[in-house]
Short mmCIF file of C-alpha atoms in Angstrom, two decimals:
data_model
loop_
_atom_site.label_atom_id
_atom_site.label_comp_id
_atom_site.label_asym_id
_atom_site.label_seq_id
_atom_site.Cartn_x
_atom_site.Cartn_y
_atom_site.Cartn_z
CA UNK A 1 -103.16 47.41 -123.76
CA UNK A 2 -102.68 48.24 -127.31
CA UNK A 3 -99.68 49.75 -128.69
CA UNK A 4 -99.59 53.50 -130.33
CA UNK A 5 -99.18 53.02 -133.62
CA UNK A 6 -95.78 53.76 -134.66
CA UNK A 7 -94.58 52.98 -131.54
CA UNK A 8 -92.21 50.21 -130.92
CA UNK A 9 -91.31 48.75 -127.21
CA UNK A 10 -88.27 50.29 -125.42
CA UNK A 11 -86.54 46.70 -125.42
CA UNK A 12 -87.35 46.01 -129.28
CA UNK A 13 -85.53 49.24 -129.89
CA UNK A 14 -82.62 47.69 -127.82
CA UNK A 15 -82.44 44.91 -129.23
CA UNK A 16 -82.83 46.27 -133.02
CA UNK A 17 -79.88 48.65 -131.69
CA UNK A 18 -77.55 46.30 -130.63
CA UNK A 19 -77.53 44.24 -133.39
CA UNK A 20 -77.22 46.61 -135.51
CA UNK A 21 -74.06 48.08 -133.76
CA UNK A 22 -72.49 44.42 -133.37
CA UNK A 23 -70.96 44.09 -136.45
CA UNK A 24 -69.47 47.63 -136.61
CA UNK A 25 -68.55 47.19 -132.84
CA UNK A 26 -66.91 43.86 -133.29
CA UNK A 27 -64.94 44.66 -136.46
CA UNK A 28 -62.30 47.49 -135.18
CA UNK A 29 -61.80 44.46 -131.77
CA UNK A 30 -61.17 42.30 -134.59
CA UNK A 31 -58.82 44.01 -136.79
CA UNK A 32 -57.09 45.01 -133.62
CA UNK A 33 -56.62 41.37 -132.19
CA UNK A 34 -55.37 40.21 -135.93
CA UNK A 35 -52.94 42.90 -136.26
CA UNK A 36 -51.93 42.52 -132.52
CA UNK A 37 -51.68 38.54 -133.60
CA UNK A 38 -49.63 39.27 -136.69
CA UNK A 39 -46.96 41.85 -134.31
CA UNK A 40 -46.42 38.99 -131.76
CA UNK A 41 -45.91 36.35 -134.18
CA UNK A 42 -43.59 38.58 -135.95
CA UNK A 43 -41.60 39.38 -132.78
CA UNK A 44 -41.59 35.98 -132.06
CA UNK A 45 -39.85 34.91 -135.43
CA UNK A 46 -37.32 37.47 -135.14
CA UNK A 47 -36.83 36.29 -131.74
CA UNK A 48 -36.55 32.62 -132.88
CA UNK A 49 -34.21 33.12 -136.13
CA UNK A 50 -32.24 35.78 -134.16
CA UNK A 51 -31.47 32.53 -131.59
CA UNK A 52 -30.91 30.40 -134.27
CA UNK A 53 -28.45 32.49 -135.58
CA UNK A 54 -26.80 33.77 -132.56
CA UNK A 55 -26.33 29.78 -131.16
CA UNK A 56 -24.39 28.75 -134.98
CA UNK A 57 -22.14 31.02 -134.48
CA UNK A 58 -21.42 29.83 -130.73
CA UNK A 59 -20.38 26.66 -132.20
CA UNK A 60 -18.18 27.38 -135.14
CA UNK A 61 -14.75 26.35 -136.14
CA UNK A 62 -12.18 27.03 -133.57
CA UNK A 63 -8.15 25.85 -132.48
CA UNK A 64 -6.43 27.60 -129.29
CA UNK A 65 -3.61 28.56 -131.34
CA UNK A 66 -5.12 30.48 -134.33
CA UNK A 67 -5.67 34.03 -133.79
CA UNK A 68 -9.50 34.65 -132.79
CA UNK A 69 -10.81 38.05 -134.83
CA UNK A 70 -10.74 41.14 -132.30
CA UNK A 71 -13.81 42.89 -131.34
CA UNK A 72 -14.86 45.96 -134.33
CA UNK A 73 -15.14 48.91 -132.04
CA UNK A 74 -17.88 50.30 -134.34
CA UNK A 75 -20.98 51.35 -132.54
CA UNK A 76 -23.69 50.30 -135.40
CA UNK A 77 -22.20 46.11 -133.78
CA UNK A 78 -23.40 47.19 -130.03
CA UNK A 79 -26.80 45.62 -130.68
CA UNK A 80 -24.95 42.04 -132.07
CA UNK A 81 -22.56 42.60 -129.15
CA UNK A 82 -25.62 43.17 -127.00
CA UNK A 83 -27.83 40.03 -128.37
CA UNK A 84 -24.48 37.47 -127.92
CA UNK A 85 -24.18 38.88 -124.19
CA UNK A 86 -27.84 38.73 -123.52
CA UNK A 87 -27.78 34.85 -124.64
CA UNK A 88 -25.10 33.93 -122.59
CA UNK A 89 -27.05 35.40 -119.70
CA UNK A 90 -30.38 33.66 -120.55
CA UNK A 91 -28.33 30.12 -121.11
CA UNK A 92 -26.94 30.42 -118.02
CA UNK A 93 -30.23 31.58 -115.73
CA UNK A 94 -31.98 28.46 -117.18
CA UNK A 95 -28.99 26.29 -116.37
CA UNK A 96 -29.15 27.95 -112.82
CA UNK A 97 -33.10 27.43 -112.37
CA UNK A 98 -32.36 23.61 -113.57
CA UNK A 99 -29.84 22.95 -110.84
CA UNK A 100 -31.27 24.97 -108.12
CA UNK A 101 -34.51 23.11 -108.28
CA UNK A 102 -32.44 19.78 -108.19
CA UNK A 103 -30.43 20.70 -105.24
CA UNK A 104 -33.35 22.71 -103.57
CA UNK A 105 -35.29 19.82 -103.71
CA UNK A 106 -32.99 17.57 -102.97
CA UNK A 107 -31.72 19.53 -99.50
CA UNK A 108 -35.33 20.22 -98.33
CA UNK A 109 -36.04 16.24 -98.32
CA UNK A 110 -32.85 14.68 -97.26
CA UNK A 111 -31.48 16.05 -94.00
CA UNK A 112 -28.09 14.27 -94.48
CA UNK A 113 -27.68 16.28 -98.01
CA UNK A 114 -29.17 19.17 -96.08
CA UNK A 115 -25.93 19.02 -93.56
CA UNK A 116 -23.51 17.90 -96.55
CA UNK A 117 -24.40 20.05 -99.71
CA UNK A 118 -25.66 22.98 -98.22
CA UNK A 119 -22.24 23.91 -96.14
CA UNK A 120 -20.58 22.99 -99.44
CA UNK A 121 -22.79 25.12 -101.64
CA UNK A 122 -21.65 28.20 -98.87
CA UNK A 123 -18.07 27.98 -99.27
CA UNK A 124 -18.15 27.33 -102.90
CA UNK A 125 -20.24 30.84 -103.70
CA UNK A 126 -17.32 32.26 -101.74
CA UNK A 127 -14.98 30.77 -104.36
CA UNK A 128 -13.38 33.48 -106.58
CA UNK A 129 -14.10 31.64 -109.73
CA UNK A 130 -12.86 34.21 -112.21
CA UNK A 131 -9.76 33.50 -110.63
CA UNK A 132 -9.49 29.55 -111.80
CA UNK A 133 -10.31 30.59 -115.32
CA UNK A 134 -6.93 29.64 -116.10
CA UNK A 135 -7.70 26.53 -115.05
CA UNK A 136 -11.66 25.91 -116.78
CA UNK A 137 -10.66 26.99 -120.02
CA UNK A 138 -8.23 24.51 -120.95
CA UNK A 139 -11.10 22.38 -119.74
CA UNK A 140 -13.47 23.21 -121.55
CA UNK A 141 -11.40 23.49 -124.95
CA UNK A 142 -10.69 19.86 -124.26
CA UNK A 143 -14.31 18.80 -123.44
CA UNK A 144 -14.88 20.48 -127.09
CA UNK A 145 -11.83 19.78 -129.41
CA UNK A 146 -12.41 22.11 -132.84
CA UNK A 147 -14.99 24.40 -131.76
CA UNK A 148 -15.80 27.56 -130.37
CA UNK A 149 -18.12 25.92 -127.75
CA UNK A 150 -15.37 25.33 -125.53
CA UNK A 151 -15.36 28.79 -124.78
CA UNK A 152 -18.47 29.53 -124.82
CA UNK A 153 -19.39 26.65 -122.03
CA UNK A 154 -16.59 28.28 -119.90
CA UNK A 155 -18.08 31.62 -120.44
CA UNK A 156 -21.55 29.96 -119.24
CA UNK A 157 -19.61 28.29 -116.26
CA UNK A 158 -18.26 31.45 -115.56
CA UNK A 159 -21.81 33.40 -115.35
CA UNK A 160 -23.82 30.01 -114.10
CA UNK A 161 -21.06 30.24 -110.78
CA UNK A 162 -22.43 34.08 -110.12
CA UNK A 163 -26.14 32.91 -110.02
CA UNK A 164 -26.93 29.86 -108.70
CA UNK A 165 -25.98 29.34 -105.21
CA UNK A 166 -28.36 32.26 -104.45
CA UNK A 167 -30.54 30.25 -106.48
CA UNK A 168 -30.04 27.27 -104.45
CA UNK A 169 -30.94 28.89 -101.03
CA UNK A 170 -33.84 30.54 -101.98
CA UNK A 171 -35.63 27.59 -103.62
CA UNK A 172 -34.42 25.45 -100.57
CA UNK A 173 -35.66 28.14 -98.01
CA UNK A 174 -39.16 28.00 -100.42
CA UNK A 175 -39.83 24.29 -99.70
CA UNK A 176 -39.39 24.39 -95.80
CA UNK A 177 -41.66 27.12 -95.27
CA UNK A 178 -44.73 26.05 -97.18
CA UNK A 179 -47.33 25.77 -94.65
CA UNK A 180 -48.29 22.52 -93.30
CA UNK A 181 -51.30 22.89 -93.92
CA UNK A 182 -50.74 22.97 -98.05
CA UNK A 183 -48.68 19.73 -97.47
CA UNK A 184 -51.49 18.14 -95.60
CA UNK A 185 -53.92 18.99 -98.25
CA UNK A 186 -51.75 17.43 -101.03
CA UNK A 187 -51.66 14.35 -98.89
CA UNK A 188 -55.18 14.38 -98.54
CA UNK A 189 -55.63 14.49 -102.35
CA UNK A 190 -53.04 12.14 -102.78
CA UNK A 191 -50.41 14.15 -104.69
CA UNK A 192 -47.71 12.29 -106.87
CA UNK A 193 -44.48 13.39 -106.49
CA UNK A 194 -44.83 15.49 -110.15
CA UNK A 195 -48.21 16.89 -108.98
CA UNK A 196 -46.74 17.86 -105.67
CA UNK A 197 -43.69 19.60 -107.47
CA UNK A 198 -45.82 21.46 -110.42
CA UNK A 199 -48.57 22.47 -108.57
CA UNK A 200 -47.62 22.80 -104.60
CA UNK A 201 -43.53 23.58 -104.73
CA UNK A 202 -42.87 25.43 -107.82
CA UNK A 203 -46.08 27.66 -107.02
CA UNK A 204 -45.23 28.29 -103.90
CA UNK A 205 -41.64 29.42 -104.34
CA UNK A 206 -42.41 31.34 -107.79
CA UNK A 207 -42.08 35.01 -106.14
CA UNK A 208 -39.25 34.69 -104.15
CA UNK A 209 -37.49 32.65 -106.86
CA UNK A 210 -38.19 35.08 -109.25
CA UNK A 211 -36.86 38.26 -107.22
CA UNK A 212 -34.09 35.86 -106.69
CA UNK A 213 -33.19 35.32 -110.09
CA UNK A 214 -33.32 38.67 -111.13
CA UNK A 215 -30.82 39.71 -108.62
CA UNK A 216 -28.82 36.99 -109.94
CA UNK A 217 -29.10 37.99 -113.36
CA UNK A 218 -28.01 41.04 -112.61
CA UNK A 219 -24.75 40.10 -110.75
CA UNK A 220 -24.60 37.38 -113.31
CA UNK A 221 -23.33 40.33 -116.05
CA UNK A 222 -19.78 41.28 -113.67
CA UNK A 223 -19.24 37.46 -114.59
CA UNK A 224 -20.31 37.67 -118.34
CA UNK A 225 -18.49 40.70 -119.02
CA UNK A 226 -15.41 39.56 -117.05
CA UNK A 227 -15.46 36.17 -119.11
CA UNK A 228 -15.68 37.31 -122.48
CA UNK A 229 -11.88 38.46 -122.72
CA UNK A 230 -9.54 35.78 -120.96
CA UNK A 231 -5.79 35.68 -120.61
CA UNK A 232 -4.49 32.19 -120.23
CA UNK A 233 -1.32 30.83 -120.83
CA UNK A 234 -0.20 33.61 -122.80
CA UNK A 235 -3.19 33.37 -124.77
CA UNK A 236 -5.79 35.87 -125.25
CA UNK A 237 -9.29 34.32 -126.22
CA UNK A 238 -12.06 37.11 -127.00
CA UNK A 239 -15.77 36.34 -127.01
CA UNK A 240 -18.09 38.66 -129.26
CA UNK A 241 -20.05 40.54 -126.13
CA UNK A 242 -20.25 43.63 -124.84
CA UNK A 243 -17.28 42.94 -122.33
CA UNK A 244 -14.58 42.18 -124.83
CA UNK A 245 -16.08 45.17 -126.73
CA UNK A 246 -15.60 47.26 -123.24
CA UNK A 247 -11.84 45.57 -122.93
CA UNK A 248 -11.17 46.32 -126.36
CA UNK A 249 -12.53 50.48 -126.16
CA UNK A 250 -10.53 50.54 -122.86
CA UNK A 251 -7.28 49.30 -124.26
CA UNK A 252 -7.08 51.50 -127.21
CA UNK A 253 -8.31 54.64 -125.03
CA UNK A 254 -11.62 55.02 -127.12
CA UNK A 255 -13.81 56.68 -124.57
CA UNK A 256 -16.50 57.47 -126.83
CA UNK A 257 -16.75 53.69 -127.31
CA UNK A 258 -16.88 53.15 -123.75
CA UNK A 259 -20.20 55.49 -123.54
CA UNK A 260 -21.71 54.00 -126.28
CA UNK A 261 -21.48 50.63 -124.37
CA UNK A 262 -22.45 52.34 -121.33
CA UNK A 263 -25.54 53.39 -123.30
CA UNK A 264 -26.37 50.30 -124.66
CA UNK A 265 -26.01 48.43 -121.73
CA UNK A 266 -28.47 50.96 -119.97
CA UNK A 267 -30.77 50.09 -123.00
CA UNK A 268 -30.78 46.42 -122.59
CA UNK A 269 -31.62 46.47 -118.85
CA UNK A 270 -34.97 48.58 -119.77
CA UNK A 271 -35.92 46.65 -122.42
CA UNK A 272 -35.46 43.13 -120.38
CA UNK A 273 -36.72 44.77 -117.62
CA UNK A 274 -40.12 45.85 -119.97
CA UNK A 275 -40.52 42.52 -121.85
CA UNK A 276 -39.19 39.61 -119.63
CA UNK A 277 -38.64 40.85 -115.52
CA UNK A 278 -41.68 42.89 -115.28
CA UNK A 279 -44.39 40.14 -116.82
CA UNK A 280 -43.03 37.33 -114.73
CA UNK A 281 -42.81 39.36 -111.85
CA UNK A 282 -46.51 40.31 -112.47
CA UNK A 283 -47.40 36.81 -113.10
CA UNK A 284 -46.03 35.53 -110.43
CA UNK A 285 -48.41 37.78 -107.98
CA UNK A 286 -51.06 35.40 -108.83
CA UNK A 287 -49.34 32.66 -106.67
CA UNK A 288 -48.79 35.04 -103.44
CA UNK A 289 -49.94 32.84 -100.20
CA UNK A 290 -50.30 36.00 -98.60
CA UNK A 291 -53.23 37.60 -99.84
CA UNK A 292 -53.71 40.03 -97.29
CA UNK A 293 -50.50 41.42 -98.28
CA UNK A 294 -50.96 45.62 -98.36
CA UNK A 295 -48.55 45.81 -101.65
CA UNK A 296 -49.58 47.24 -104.12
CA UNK A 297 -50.04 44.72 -107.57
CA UNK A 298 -47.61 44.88 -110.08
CA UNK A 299 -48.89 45.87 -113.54
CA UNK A 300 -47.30 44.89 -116.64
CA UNK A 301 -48.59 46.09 -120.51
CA UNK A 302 -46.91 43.60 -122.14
CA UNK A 303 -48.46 40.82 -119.94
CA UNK A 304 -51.64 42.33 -120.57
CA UNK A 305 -50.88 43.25 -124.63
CA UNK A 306 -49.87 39.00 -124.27
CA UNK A 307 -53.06 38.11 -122.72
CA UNK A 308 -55.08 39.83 -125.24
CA UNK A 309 -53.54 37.79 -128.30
CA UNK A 310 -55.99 34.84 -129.78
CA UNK A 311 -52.82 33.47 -131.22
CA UNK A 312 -51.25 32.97 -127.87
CA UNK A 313 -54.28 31.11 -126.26
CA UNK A 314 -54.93 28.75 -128.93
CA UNK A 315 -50.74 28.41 -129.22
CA UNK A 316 -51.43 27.52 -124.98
CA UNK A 317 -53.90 25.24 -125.29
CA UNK A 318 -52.26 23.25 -128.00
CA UNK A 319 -49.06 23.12 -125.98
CA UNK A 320 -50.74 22.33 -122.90
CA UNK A 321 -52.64 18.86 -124.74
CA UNK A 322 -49.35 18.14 -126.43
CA UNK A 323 -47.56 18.05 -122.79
CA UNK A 324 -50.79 16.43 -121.41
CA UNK A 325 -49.32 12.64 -122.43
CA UNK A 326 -45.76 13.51 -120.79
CA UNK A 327 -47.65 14.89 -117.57
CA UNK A 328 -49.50 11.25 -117.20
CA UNK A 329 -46.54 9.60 -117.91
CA UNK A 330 -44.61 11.55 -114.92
CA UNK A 331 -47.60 10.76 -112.74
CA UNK A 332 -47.41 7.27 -113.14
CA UNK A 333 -43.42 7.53 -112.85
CA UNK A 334 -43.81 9.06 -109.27
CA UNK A 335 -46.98 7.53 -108.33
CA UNK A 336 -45.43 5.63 -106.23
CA UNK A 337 -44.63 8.11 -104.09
CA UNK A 338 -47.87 9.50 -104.23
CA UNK A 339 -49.80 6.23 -102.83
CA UNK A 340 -49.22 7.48 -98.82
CA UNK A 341 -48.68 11.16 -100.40
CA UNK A 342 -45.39 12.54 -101.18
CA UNK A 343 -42.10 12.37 -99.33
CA UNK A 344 -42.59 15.10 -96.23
CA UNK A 345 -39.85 17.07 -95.67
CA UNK A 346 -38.19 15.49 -92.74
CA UNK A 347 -37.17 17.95 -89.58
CA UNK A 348 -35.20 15.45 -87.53
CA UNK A 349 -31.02 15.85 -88.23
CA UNK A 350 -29.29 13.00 -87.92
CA UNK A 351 -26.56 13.74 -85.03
CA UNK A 352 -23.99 11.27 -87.10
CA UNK A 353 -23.51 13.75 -90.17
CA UNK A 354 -22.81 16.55 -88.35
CA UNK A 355 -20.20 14.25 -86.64
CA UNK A 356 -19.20 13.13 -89.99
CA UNK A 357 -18.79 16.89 -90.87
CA UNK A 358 -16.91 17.71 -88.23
CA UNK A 359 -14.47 14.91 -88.41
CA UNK A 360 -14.25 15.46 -92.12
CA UNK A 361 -13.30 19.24 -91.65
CA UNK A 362 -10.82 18.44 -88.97
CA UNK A 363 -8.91 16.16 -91.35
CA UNK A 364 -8.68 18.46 -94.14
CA UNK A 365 -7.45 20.90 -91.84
CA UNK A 366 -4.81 19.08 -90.69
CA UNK A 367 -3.82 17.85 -94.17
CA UNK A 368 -3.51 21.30 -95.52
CA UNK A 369 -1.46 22.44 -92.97
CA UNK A 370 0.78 19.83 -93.04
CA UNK A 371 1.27 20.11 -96.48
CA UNK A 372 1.60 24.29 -96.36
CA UNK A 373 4.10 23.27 -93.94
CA UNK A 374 6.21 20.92 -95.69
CA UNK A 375 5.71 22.90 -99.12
CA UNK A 376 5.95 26.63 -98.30
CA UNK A 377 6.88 26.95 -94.97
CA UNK A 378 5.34 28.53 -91.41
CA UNK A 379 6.09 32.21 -92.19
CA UNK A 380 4.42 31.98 -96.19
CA UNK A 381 1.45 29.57 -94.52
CA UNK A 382 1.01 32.88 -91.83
CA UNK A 383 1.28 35.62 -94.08
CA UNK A 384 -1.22 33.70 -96.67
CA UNK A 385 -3.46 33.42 -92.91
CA UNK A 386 -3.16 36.88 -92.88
CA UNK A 387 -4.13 38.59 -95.98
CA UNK A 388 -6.98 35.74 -96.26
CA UNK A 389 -7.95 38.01 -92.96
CA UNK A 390 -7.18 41.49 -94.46
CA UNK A 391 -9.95 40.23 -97.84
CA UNK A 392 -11.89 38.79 -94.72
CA UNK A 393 -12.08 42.61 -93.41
CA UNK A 394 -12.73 44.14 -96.58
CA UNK A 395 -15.84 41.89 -97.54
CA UNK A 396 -17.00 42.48 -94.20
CA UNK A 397 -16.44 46.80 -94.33
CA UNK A 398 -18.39 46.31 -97.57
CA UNK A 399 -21.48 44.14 -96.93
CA UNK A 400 -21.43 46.16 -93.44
CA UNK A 401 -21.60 49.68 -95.05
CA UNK A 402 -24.27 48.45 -98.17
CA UNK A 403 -25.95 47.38 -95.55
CA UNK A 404 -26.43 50.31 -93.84
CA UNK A 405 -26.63 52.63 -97.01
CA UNK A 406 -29.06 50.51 -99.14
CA UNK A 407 -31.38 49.14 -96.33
CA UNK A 408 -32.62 52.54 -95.27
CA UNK A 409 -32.63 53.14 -99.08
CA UNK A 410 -34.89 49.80 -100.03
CA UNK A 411 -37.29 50.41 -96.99
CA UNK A 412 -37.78 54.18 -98.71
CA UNK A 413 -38.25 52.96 -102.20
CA UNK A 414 -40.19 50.31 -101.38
CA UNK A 415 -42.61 52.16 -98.78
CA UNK A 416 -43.21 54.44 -102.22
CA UNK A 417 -44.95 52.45 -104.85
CA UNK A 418 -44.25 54.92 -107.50
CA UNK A 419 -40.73 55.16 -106.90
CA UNK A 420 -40.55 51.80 -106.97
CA UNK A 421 -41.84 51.14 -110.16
CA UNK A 422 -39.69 54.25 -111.41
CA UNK A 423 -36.54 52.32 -109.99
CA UNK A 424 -36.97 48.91 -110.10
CA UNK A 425 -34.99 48.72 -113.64
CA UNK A 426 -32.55 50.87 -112.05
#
């Protein structure tokens, strides 16, 4: 059939259409993914430099007996306060991550480090460290003779002793309850130990590590704060951080100080909850075993502002073939492993260590009360007994009534998806 003249098909006129609009519809997505390209790699220098900058001056010039400068109480240094705080805490998480995947790994494949570290790790989150500062600082200001890192790495020892036993458990918990039927596959496939850890273990224990580590980045700041002004030996050391800047407002009675840190610090915990918490936390949804989980998906917009950057992807893919060499290189380092499939996590306890234990802990005991004995005496050894009981009682009052405040609280929030995304910086 001929066509009326003047007429053109309904799909020519399509076609004509769209490319017409391509270029004009392409342009403004564009403009918007260079100029969202040039905002992230600006943030990311500032980022970088501001590092840079902020790790010099953790390492300058420094002797115990010269006079550190005290903390300026003017509110226009909060933000530099802020950023050397923030560092500390970010040091110290990564230090945390580092050794709880060590010792995780290490407890969920090795029953007799199972029995031994994991009773050990116990009593030593129990340990008031803040209390032995007396005793790491010296320490550390020998380990680094002439410079301020001394106290900075006893700082970071400080904050690294309020997150990672938590740390530890929850990454060792992670490994025993991966199904069997994941470890069987990775057999199967013949999994080296590297392939077994990157893409089986770490997967697998990404969302309860990362709730995890955000808890313990938040009790992490007590320890930050509390570490930044130390009294030893007659000596007081100040660190530049929002708790010597706290210390400082408190001592001289500046209350308006005091709310301006108060501010601040309110500040800081929305913006790391924006631009760090919240995009792992919605990343980390992708690796949920569960997926007929009815909870709701976490949403992020500056995961999804990141995932629409052309800069980042190519910056991905260039990492990602730069690593590619060290990745074959740890596969052929734990290949060996990986012949008969990597080392199962073994379920049988070996009856001797707990024997071992048990002797162990009955010879310390009697040690240390023979030498409370001979030292202080029976009625200092019994009163010590008894206010360890009385701090016994008030840890227990406390974790007894959070308990029954918060749980009702959590199951509320929680059952509420929009309160918990109105409260989860909170």
């Amino acid at each position: 059939m001929a066509l009326e003249a003047g007429r053109v098909p309904r799909f020519e006129r399509a076609r004509s259409t769209a490319r017409s609009a391509s270029p004009s519809a392409e342009r403004p997505d564009r403009t918007r993914t260079l100029l969202l390209d040039f905002a992230l790699l600006l943030l990311g220098l500032t980022v970088v430099v501001g590092i840079g900058s902020l790790s010099s001056q953790m390492a300058v010039s420094f002797h115990p007996h010269a006079q550190l400068p005290g903390v300026d109480l003017n509110p226009l240094l909060l933000p530099y306060y802020a950023a050397r705080s923030s560092l500390r805490m970010f040091i110290a998480l990564g230090i945390s991550l580092t050794i709880a995947v060590a010792m995780g790994s290490l407890t969920a494949r090795s029953p007799v480090a199972e029995r031994l570290v994991l009773p050990l790790v116990d009593v030593l989150q129990s340990v008031p460290v803040l209390g032995f500062l007396a005793v790491i600082v010296p320490f550390f200001i020998g380990l680094f003779p002439g410079s301020l890192l001394g106290l900075e790495s006893a700082a970071l020892f400080a904050i690294v002793t309020g997150q990672v036993w938590n740390l530890i458990f929850c990454y060792h918990q992670s490994l025993r309850t991966i199904p069997a039927e994941l470890r069987e596959a990775s057999r199967v496939y013949g999994f080296t130990g590297w392939q077994q850890m990157v893409r089986l273990e770490l997967p697998a224990s990404a969302i309860p590590m990362v709730w995890n580590a955000m808890m313990s980045f938040a009790g992490g700041w007590f320890f930050a704060t509390q570490s930044e002004a130390i009294s030893v030996n007659n000596s007081n050391y100040i660190l530049p951080g929002i708790g010597s800047y706290v210390a400082a407002a408190i001592a001289q009675q500046r209350l308006d100080c005091v709310l301006w840190a108060l501010l601040m610090m309110l500040l800081l915990i929305v913006v790391t909850d924006q631009l760090f918490w919240r995009p792992i936390v919605t990343w980390s949804e992708q690796f949920r075993l569960d997926t007929n989980s009815a909870a709701a998906p976490s949403h992020s917009w500056f995961l999804e502002t990141l995932q629409q950057s052309e800069l980042l992807r190519q910056l991905g893919q260039w990492l990602a073939s730069y690593l590619l060499p060290l990745g074959a290189s740890l596969n052929r380092w734990t290949r060996s492993r990986g012949r008969d499939g990597p080392a199962p996590l073994q379920k049988q306890e070996p009856r001797w260590v707990d024997n071992l234990v048990v002797l162990g802990g009955a010879v310390a005991t009697v040690l240390a009360c023979h030498h409370s004995l001979e030292q202080v005496g029976l009625g200092e050894t019994l009163k010590a007994f008894g206010q360890g009981l009385l701090t016994f009682g008030r840890v227990l009052a406390v974790v007894g009534g959070s308990t029954l405040i918060f749980l009702p609280l959590a199951v509320l929030i929680g059952l509420r998806p929009r309160w918990a995304a109105l409260l989860q910086p909170v």
